[in-house]
PDB file of C-alpha atoms in Angstrom:
ATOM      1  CA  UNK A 258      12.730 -22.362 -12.047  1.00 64.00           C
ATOM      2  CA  UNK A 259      10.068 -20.253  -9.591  1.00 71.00           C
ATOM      3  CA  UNK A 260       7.349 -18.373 -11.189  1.00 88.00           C
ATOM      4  CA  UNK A 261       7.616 -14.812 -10.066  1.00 95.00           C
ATOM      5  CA  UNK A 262       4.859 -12.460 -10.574  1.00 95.00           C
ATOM      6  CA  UNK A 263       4.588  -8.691 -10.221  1.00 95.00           C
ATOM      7  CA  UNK A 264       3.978  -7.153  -6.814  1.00 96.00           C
ATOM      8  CA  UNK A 265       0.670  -6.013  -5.965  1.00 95.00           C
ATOM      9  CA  UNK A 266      -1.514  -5.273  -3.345  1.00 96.00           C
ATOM     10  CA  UNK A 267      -2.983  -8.468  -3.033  1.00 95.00           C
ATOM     11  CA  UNK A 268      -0.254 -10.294  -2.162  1.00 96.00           C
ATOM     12  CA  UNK A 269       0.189  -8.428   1.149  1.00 97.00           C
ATOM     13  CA  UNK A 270      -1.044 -11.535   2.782  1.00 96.00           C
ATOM     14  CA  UNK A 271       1.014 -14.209   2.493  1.00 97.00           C
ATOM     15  CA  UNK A 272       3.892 -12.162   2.251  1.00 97.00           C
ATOM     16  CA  UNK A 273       3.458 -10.543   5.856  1.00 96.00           C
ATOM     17  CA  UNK A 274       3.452 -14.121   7.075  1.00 96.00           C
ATOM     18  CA  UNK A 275       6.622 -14.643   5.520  1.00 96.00           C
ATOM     19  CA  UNK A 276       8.047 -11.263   6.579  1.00 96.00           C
ATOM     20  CA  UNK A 277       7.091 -11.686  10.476  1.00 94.00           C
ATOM     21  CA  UNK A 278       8.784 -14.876  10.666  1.00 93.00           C
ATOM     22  CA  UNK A 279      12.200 -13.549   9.222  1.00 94.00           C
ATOM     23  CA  UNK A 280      11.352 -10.446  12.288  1.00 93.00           C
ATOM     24  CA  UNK A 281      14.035  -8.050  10.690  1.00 96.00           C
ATOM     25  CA  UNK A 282      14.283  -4.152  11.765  1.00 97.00           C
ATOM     26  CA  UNK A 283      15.248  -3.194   7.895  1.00 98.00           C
ATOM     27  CA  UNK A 284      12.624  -0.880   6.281  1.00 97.00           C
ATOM     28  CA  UNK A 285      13.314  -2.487   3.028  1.00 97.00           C
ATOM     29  CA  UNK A 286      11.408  -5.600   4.683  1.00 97.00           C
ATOM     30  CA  UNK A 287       7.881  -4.040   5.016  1.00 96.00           C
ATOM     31  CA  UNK A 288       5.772  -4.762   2.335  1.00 97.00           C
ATOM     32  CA  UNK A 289       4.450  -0.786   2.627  1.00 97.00           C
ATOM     33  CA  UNK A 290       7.604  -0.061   1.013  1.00 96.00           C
ATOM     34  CA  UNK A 291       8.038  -2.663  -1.516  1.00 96.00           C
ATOM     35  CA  UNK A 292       4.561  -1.369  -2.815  1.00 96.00           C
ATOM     36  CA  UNK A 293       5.156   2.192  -2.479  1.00 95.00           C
ATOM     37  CA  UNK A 294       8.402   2.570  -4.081  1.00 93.00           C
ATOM     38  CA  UNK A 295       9.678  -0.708  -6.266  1.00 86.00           C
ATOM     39  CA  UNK A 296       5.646  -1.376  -6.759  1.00 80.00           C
ATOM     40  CA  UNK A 297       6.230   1.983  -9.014  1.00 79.00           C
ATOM     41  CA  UNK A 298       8.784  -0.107 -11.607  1.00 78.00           C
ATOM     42  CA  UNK A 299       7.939  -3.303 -10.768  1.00 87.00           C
ATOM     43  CA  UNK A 300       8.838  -5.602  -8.716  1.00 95.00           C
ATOM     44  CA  UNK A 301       8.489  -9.506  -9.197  1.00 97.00           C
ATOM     45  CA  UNK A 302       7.433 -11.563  -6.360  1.00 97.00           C
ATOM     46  CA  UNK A 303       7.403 -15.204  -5.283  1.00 97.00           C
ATOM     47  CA  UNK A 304       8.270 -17.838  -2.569  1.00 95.00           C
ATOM     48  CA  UNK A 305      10.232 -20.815  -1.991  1.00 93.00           C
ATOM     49  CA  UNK A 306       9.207 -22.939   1.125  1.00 91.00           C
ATOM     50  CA  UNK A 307       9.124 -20.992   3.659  1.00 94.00           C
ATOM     51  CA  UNK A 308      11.347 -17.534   2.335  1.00 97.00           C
ATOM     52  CA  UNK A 309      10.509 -14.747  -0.091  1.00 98.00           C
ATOM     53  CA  UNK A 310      12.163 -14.062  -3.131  1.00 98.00           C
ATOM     54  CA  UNK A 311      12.099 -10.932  -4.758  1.00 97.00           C
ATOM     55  CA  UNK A 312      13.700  -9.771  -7.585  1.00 96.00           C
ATOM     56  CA  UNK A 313      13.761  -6.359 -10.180  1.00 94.00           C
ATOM     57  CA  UNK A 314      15.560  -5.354 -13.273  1.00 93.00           C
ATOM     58  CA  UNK A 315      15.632  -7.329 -16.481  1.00 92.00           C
ATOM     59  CA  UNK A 316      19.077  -8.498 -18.368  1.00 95.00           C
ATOM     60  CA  UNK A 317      22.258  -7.878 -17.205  1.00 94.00           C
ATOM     61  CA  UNK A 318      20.473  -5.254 -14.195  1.00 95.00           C
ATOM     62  CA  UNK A 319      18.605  -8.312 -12.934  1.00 97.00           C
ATOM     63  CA  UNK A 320      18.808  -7.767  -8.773  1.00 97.00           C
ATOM     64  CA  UNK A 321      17.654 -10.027  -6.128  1.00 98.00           C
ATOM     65  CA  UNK A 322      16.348  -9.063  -2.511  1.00 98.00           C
ATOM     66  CA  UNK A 323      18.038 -11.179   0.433  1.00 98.00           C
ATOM     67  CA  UNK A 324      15.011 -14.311   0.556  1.00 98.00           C
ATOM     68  CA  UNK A 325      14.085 -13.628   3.875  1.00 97.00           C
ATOM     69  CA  UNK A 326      11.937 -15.985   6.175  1.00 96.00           C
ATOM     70  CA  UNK A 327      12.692 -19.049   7.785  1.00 95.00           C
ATOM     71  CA  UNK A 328      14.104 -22.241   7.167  1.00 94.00           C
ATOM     72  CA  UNK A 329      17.510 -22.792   5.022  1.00 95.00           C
ATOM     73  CA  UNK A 330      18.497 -20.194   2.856  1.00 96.00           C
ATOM     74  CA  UNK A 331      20.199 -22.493   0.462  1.00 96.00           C
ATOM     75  CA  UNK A 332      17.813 -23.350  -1.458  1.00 96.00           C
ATOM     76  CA  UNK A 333      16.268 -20.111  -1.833  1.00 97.00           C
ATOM     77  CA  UNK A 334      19.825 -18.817  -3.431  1.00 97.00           C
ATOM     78  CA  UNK A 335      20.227 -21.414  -5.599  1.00 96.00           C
ATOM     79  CA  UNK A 336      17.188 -20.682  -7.336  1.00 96.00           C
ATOM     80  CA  UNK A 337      17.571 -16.863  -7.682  1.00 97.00           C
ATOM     81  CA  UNK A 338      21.216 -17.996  -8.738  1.00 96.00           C
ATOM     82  CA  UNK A 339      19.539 -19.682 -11.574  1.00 96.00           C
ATOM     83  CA  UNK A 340      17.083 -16.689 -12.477  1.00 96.00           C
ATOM     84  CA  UNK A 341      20.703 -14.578 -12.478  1.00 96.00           C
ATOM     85  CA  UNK A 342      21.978 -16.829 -14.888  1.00 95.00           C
ATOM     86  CA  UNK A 343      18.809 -17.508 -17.503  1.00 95.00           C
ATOM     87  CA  UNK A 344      19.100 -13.516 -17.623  1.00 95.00           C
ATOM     88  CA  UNK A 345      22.669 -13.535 -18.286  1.00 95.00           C
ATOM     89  CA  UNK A 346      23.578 -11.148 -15.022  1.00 96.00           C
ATOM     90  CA  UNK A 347      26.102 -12.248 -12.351  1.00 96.00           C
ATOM     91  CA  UNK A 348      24.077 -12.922  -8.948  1.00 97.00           C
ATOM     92  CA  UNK A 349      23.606  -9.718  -7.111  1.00 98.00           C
ATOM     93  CA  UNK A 350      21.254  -9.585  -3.923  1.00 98.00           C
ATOM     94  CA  UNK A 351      20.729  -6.234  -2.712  1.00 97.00           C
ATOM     95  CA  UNK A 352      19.573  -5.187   1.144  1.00 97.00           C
ATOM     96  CA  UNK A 353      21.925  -7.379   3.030  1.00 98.00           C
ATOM     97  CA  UNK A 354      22.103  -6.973   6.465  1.00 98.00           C
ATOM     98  CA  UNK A 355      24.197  -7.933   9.023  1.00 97.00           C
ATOM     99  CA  UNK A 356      22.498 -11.340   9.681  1.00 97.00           C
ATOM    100  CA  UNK A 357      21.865 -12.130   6.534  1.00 97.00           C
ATOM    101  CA  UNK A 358      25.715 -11.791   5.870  1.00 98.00           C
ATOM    102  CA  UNK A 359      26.279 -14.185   8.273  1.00 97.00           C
ATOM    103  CA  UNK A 360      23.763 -16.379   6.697  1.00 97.00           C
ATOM    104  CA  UNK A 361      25.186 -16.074   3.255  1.00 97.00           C
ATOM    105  CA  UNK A 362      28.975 -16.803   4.502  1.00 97.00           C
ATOM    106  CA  UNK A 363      27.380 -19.785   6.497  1.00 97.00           C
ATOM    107  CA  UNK A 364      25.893 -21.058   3.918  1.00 96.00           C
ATOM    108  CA  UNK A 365      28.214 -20.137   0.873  1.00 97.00           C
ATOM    109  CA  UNK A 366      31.984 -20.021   2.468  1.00 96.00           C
ATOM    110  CA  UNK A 367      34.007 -17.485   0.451  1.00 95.00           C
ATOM    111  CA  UNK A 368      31.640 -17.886  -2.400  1.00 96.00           C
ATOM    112  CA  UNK A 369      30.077 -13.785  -2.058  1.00 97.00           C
ATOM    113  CA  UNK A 370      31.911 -10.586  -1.521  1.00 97.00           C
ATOM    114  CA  UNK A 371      30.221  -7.589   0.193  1.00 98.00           C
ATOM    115  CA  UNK A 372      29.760  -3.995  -0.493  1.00 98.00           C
ATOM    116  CA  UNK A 373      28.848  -1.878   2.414  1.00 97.00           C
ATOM    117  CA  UNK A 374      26.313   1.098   1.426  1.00 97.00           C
ATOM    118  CA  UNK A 375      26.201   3.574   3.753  1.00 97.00           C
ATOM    119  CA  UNK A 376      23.434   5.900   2.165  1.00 95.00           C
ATOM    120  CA  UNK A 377      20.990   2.683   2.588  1.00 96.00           C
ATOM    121  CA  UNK A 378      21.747   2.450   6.629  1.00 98.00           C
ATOM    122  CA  UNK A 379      18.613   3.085   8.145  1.00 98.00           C
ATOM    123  CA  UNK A 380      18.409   5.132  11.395  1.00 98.00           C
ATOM    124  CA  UNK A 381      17.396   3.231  14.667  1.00 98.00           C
ATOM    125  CA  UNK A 382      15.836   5.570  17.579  1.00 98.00           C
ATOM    126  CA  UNK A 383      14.439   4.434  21.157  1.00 98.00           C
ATOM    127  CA  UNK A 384      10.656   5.078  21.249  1.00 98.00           C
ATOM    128  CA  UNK A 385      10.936   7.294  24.266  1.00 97.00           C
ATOM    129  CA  UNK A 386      13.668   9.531  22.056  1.00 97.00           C
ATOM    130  CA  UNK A 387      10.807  11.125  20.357  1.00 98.00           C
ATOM    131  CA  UNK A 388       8.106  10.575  22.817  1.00 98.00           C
ATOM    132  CA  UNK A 389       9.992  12.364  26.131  1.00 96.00           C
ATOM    133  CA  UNK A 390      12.506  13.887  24.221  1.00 97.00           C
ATOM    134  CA  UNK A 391      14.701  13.866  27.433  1.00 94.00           C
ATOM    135  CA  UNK A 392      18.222  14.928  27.907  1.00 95.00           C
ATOM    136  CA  UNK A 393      20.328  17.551  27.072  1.00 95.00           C
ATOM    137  CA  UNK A 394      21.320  16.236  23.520  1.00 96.00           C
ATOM    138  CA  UNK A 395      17.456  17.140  23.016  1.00 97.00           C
ATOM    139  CA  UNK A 396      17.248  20.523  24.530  1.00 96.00           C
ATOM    140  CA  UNK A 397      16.553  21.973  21.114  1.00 96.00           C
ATOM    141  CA  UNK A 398      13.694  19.659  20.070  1.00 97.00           C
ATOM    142  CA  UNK A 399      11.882  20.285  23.317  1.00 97.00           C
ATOM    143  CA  UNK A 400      12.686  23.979  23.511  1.00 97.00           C
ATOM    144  CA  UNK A 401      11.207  24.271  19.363  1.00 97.00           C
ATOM    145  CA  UNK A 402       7.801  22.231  21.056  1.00 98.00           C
ATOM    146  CA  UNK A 403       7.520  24.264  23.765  1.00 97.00           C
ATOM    147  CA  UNK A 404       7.890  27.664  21.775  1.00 97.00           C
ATOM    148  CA  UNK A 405       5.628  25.712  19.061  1.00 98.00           C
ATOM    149  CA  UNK A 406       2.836  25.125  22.003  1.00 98.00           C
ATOM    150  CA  UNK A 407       2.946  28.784  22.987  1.00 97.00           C
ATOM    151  CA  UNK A 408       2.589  30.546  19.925  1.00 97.00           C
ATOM    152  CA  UNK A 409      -0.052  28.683  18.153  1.00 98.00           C
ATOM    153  CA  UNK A 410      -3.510  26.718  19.213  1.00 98.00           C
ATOM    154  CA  UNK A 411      -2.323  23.665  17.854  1.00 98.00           C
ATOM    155  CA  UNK A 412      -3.864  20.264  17.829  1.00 97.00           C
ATOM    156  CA  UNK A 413      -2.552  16.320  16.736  1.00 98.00           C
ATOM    157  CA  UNK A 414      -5.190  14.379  15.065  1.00 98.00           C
ATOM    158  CA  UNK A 415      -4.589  10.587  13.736  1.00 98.00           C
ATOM    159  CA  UNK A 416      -4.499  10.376   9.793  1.00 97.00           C
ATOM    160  CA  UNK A 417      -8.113   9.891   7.976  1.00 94.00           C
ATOM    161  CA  UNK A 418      -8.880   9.969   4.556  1.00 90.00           C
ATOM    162  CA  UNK A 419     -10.490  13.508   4.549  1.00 93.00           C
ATOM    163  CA  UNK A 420      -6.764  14.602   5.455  1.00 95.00           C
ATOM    164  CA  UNK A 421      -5.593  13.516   2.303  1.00 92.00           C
ATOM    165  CA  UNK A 422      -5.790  16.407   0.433  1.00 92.00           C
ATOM    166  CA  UNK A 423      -4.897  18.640   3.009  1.00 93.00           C
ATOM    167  CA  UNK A 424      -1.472  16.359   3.102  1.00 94.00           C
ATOM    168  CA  UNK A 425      -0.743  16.718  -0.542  1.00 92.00           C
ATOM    169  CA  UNK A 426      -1.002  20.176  -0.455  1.00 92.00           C
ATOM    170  CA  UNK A 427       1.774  20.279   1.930  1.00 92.00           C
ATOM    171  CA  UNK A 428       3.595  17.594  -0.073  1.00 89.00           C
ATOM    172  CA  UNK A 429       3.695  20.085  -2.911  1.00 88.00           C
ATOM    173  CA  UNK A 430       4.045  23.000  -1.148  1.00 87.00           C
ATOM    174  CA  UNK A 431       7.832  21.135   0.199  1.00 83.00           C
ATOM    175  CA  UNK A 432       8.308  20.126  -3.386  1.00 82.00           C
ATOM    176  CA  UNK A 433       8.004  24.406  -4.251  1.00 82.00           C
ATOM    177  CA  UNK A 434      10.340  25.175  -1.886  1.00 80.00           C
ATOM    178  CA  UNK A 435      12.751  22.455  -3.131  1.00 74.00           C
ATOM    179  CA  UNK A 436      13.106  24.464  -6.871  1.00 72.00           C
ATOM    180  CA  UNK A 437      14.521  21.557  -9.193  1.00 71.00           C
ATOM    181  CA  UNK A 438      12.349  18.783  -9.094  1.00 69.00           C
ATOM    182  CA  UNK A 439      14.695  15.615  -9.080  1.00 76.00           C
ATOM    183  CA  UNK A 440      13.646  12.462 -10.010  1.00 79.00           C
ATOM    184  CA  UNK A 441      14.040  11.265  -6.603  1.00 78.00           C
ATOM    185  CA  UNK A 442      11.474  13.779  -5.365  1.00 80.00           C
ATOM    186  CA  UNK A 443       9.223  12.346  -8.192  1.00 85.00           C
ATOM    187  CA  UNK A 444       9.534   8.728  -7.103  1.00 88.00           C
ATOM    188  CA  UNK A 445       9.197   9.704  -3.600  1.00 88.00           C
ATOM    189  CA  UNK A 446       6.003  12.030  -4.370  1.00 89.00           C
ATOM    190  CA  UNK A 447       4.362   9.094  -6.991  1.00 92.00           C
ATOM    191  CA  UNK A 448       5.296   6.607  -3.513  1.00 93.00           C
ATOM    192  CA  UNK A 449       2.995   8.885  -0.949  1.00 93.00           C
ATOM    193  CA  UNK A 450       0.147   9.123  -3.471  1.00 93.00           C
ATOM    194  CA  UNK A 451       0.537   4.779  -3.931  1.00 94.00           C
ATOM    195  CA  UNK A 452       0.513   4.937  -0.115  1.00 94.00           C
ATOM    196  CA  UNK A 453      -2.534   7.399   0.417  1.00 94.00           C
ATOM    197  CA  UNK A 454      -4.457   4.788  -2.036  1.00 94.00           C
ATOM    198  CA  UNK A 455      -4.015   2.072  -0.656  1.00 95.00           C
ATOM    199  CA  UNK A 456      -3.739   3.483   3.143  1.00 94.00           C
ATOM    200  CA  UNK A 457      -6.198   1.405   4.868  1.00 93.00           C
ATOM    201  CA  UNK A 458      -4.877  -1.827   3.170  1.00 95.00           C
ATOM    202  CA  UNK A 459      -1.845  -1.500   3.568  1.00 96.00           C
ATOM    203  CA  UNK A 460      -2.786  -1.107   7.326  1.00 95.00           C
ATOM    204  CA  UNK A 461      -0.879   2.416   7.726  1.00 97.00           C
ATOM    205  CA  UNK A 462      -0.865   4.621  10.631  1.00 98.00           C
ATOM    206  CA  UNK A 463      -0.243   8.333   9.932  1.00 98.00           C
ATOM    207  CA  UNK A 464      -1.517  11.733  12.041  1.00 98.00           C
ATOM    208  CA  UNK A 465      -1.755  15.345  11.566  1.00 98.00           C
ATOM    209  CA  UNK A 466      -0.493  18.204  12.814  1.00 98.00           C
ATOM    210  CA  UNK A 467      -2.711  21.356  13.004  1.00 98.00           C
ATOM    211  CA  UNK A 468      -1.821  25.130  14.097  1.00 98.00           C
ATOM    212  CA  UNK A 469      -4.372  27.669  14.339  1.00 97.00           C
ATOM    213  CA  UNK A 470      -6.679  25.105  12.782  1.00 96.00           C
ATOM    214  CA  UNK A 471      -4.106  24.732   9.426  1.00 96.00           C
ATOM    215  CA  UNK A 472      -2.880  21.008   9.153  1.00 96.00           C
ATOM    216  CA  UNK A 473       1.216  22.222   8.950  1.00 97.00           C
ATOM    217  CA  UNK A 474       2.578  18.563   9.046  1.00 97.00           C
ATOM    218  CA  UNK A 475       1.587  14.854   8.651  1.00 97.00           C
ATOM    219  CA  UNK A 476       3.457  11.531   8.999  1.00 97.00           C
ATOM    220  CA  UNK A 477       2.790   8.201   7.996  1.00 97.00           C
ATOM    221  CA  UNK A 478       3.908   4.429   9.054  1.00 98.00           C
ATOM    222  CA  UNK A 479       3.934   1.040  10.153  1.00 97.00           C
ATOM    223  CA  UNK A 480       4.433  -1.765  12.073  1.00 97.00           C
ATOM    224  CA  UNK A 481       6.971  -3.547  10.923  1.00 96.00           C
ATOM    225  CA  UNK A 482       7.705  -5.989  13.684  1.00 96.00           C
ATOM    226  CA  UNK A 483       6.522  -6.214  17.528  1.00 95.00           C
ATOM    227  CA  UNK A 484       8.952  -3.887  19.065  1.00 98.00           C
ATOM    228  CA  UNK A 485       9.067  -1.095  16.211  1.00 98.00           C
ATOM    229  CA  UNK A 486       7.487   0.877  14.045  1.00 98.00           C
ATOM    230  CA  UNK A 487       8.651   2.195  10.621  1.00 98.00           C
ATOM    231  CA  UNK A 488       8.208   5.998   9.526  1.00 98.00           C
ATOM    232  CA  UNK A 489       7.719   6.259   6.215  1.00 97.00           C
ATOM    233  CA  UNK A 490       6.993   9.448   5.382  1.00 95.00           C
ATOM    234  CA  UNK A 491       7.459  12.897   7.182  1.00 96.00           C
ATOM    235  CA  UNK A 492       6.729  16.313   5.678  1.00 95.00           C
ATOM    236  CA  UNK A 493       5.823  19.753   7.033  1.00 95.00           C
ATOM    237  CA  UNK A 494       5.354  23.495   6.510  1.00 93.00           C
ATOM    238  CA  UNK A 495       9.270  24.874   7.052  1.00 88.00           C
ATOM    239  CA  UNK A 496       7.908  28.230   8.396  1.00 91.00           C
ATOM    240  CA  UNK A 497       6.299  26.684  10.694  1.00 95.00           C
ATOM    241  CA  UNK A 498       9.293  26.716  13.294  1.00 95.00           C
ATOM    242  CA  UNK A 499       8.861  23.774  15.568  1.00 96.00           C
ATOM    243  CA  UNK A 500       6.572  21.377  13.058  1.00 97.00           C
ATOM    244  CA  UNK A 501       8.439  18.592  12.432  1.00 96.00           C
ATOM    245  CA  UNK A 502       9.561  18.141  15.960  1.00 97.00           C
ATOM    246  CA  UNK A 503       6.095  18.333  17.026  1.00 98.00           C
ATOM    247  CA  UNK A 504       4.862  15.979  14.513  1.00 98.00           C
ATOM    248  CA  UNK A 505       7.688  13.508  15.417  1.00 98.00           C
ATOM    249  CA  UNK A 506       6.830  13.607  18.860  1.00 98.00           C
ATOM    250  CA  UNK A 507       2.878  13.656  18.977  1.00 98.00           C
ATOM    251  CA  UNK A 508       2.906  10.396  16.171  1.00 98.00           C
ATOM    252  CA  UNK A 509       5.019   8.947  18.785  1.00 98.00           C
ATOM    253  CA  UNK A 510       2.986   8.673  21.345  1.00 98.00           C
ATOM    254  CA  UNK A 511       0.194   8.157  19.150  1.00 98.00           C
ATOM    255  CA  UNK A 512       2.252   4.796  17.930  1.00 98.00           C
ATOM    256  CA  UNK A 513       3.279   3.831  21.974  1.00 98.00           C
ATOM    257  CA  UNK A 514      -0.687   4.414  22.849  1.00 98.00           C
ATOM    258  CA  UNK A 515      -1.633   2.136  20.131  1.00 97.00           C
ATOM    259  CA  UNK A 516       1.144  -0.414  19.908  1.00 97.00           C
ATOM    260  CA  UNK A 517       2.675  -0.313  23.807  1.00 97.00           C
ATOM    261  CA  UNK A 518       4.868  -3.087  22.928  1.00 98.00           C
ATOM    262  CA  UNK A 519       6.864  -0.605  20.750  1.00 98.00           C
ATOM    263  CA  UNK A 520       9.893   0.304  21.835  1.00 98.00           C
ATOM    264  CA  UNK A 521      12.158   1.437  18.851  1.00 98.00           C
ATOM    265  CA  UNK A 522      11.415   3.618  15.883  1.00 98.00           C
ATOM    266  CA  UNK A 523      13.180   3.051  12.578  1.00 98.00           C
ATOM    267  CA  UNK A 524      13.076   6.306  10.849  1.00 98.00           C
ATOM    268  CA  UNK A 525      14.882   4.864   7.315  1.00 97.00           C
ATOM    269  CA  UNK A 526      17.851   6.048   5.880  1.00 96.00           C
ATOM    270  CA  UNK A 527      19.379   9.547   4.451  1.00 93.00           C
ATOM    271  CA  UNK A 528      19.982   8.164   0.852  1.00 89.00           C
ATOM    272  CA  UNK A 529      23.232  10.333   1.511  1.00 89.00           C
ATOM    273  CA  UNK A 530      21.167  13.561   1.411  1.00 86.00           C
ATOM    274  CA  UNK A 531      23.509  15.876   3.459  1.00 91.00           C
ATOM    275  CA  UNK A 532      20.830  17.870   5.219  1.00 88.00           C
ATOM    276  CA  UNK A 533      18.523  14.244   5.623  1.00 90.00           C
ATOM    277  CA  UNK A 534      21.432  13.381   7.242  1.00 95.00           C
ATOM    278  CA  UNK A 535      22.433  15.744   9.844  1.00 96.00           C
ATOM    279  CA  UNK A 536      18.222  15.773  10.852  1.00 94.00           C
ATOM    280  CA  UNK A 537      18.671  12.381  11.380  1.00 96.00           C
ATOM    281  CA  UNK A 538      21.885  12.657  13.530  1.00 97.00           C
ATOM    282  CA  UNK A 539      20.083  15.418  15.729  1.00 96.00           C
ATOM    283  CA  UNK A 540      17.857  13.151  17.377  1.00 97.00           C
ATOM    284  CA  UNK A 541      21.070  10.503  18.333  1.00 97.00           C
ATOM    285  CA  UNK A 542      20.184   7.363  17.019  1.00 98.00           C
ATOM    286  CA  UNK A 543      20.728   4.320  19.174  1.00 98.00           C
ATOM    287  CA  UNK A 544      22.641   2.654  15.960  1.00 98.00           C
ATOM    288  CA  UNK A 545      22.433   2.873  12.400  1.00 98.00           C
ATOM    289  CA  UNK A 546      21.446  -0.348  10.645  1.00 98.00           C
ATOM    290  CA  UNK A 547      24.007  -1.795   8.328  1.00 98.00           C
ATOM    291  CA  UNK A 548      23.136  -2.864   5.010  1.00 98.00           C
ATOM    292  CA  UNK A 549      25.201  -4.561   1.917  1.00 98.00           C
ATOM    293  CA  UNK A 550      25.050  -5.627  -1.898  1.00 98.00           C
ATOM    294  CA  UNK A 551      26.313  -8.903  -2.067  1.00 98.00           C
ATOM    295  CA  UNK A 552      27.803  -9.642  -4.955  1.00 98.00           C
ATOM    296  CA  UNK A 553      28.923 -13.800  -6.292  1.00 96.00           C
ATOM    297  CA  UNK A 554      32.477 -13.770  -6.797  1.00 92.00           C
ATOM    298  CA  UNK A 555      33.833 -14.964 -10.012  1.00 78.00           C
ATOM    299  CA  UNK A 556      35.597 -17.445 -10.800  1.00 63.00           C
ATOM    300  CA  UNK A 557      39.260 -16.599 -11.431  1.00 49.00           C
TER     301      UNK A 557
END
């Protein structure tokens, strides 16, 4: 039976060695967000050979992450099948993507069904999408940048720790404008603070937007395999017309200076957020990335 413990920042290590190998684009794969959000309720961590296994939830809501890595993936589900079953909860693994489908039906013929969840699909751009913004599908994003450059003396700086506080204040100025303070606003806001803290460890990349010498936006992200970067987090003042836009694009070509072997952008998914949603959609994502619960069928 494996030994898991609870995530923390110290295992960032070994686990990015384990997370490069398995080289997937899904944002539930980089270990910024396993701290930042699950590290909140706890998440339990170990390995088996060469794949991770993660798993949350106690009893009956015990829930397994796909073991990613390398080598067979056999193994790997036979022992989280076991942890399933000492809990007394039927074997659900959560963050499946379209590989790892194939892996489990490989592997385990007829032995899983799937259950496709679209609010989890996370949103797949071209780098140049936000750094050129060309095209006339992105007239509107360049013309908000251009109108954004002309009214105000504006300025992009990379993220620093003396930014932080200027970055929660916008946090919590978004949060004001929200009204009703949901508990998915709480998770997400507890998340950016985990983030901040740990910012330089968790080897994060994040810049500022300034107009008229007031930071009006900031972003945060990272690498989460050679071709593409993940953005975490994106917040700005909403009457400042033309911020986020800006923001997307300057952090852009902050990430392609830094990294040029970037190429795509994975800017998560809408957690079926109607307006998320159709911000997403405006900047035509090459494809949305699939993701499933797998659930063990049972036996009839």
């Amino acid at each position: 039976m494996p030994s898991f413990k609870k995530l923390s920042i110290n295992d960032r290590d070994w686990m990015m060695e384990i997370l490069k190998k398995e080289g997937t684009l899904s944002a539930d794969y980089s270990f910024g967000n396993l701290f930042m959000w699950l590290g909140q309720k706890g998440i339990y961590v170990t390995k088996s050979n060469d794949r991770l296994l993660m798993k949350f939830g106690t009893g009956w809501n015990t829930r397994f992450f796909f073991p990613v890595g390398s080598g067979p993936v056999e193994p790997a589900i036979s022992l989280i099948r076991e942890v399933a079953k000492k809990e007394g909860a039927p074997l659900r693994i959560e963050s499946v993507t379209e590989e790892s489908r194939e892996l489990l039906n490989q592997a385990f013929p007829g032995e899983f069904e799937f259950f496709e969840k679209r609010d989890s699909f996370d949103y797949i751009y071209e780098a140049e999408t936000f750094t050129e913004m060309r095209g006339k599908k992105l007239h509107a994003k360049r013309n908000f940048c251009n109108r954004f450059e002309k009214t105000y003396e504006w300025n992009f700086e990379q993220l620093e720790k003396r930014h932080l506080p200027h970055c929660l204040k916008i946090l919590a100025d978004w949060q004001a404008e929200m009204g009703t303070f949901t508990e998915g606003m709480k998770m997400e806001h507890s998340a950016i603070v985990r983030g901040f803290m740990c910012y330089e460890k968790l080897d994060f990349l994040g810049g500022v937007l300034r107009a008229n010498g007031e930071i009006v936006a900031f972003t945060i992200g990272e690498k989460i395999r050679s071709d593409c970067f993940d953005i975490h987090f994106e917040k700005a003042n909403s009457e400042i017309a033309g911020a986020y836009p800006m923001i997307a694009r300057e952090f852009a070509r902050l990430v392609v200076n830094k990294h040029p072997d970037i190429k795509l952008f994975n800017r998560e998914e809408d957690m079926g957020i109607e307006g998320l949603r159709k911000a997403k959609e405006s900047f035509y994502p090459l494809y949305l990335l699939k993701k499933y619960r797998a659930r063990e069928r049972k036996d009839d």
